[in-house]
Steps between C-alpha positions, in 0.01 A plus 500: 500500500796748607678479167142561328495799647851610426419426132163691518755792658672485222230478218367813663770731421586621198805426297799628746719754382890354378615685844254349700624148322851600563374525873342207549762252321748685751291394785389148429904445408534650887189259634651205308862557613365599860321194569733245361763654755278480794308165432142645441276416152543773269126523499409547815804812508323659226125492596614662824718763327235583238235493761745727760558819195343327168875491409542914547849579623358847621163388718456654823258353705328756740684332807863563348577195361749542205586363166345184293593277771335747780728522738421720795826704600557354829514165373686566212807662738438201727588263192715732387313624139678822387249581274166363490414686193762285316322161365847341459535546895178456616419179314772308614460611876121435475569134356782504825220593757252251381733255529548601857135527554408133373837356713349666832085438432566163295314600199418693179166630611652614849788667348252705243278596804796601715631721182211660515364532852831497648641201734376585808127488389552210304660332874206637662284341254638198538461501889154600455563822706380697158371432160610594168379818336280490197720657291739213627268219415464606152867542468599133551209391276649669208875386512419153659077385335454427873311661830766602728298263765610228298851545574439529892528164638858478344660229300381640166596591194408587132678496199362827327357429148681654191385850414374369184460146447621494167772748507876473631537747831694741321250558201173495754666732717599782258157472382341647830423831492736787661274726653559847609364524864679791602283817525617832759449379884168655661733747666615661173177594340253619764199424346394151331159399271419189665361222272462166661673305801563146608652296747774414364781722335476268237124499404511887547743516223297224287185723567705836354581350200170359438333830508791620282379290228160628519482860587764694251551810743708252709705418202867595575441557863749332766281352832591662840464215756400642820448222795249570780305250801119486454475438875767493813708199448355377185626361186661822284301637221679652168346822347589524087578854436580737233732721655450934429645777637199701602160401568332677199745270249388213703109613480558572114622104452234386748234693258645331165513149664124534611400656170599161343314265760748466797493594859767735599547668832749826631761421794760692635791235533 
């Protein structure tokens, strides 16, 4: 099912420009080379690099987190990453923490969780003093085709399917998608036309491009991630945004994007 939707990711976009090939052949070369030094399948590497920055050596998640491998600067000085920005160091330390990851929880699924949760939740998790966040859940699903709950009781493993059935790695992974994520941080443009929100980081992104395709004043625009709590300790919530730098721009894109059919509302970020 996972490499269905990788293919349907890539069906979806349009014929990549020869930088953006450049790019990704760079990448999987890193992914391939990466996980042959550090023991894990090549697959698995790249479903949780494309899923981390959609293979964009500039995203910058609203937390910090850097680069296409998404390293958050305190970890990368703790492994000692000069420059998260630079796939051809971030790649190969990524593949190096994984490796650490599934030596100390015992698995795949465990080490994706603990990649993206961090290790102490995932340890918590484990001892049943907390669970896994949502966003968490979904995470594992996508690099591993299994519930994170599946990987609990230990003494599991998977062997993550090909990207692409039919396809060598190296041909199925330059064929997904590199997909500019990075848009100004919520602090650099005041005011934001909000357009949808999910869950997940991941669905709010899949939910921006969607309306993309159907409302053409959203054409060209970069989304502004902006992450919130519905309620007091609950699960985080992502807010898409188109980013302005006053509130009349952001009423005047609001006014085109309902004109066409969509729902559009004014923040200040």
């Amino acid at each position: 099912m996972l490499a269905r939707l990788f293919l349907l990711a890539c069906l979806l976009c349009s014929a990549a420009p020869s930088a953006q090939g450049r790019e990704a052949r760079e990448i999987c070369g890193l992914i391939a080379r990466g996980a042959a030094a550090h023991g894990l399948p090549a697959p698995y590497l790249a479903r949780l690099i494309w899923t981390e920055s959609r293979f964009d050596a500039r995203a910058l998640s609203p937390k910090g987190a850097q680069g296409v491998a998404q390293f958050m600067p305190g970890t990368a000085a703790l492994r000692g990453l000069r420059d998260p920005w630079d796939p051809a160091q971030a790649i190969p330390a990524a593949a190096a923490y994984l490796a650490e990851l599934r030596a100390r929880f015992g698995d795949l699924g465990r080490a994706a969780a603990a990649y993206n949760a961090g290790e102490a939740r995932v340890s918590d998790w484990l001892a049943g003093r907390r669970g896994l966040p949502a966003e968490t859940r979904a995470y594992v699903v996508k690099i591993t085709d299994r519930p994170a709950d599946w990987f609990r009781p230990g003494g599991r493993e998977v062997e993550p399917a090909p990207l692409e059935p039919h396809l060598g790695f190296l041909d199925a992974c330059e064929r997904l998608p590199v997909m500019r994520t990075r848009a100004a941080s919520a602090t650099s443009q005041p005011w934001g036309a909000q357009l949808a929100g999910a869950v997940s980081r991941d669905a709010a992104l899949a939910a921006f491009r969607r309306l993309q395709q159907r409302y053409p004043a959203l054409q060209g625009e970069s989304p502004m991630l902006v992450r919130n709590n519905l309620r007091r300790n609950a699960t985080a919530y992502w807010a898409v945004r188109v980013g302005r730098d006053s509130r009349a721009a952001a009423q005047s894109l609001c006014r085109r994007v309902k004109a066409q059919g969509g729902y559009c509302i004014v923040h200040r970020s």
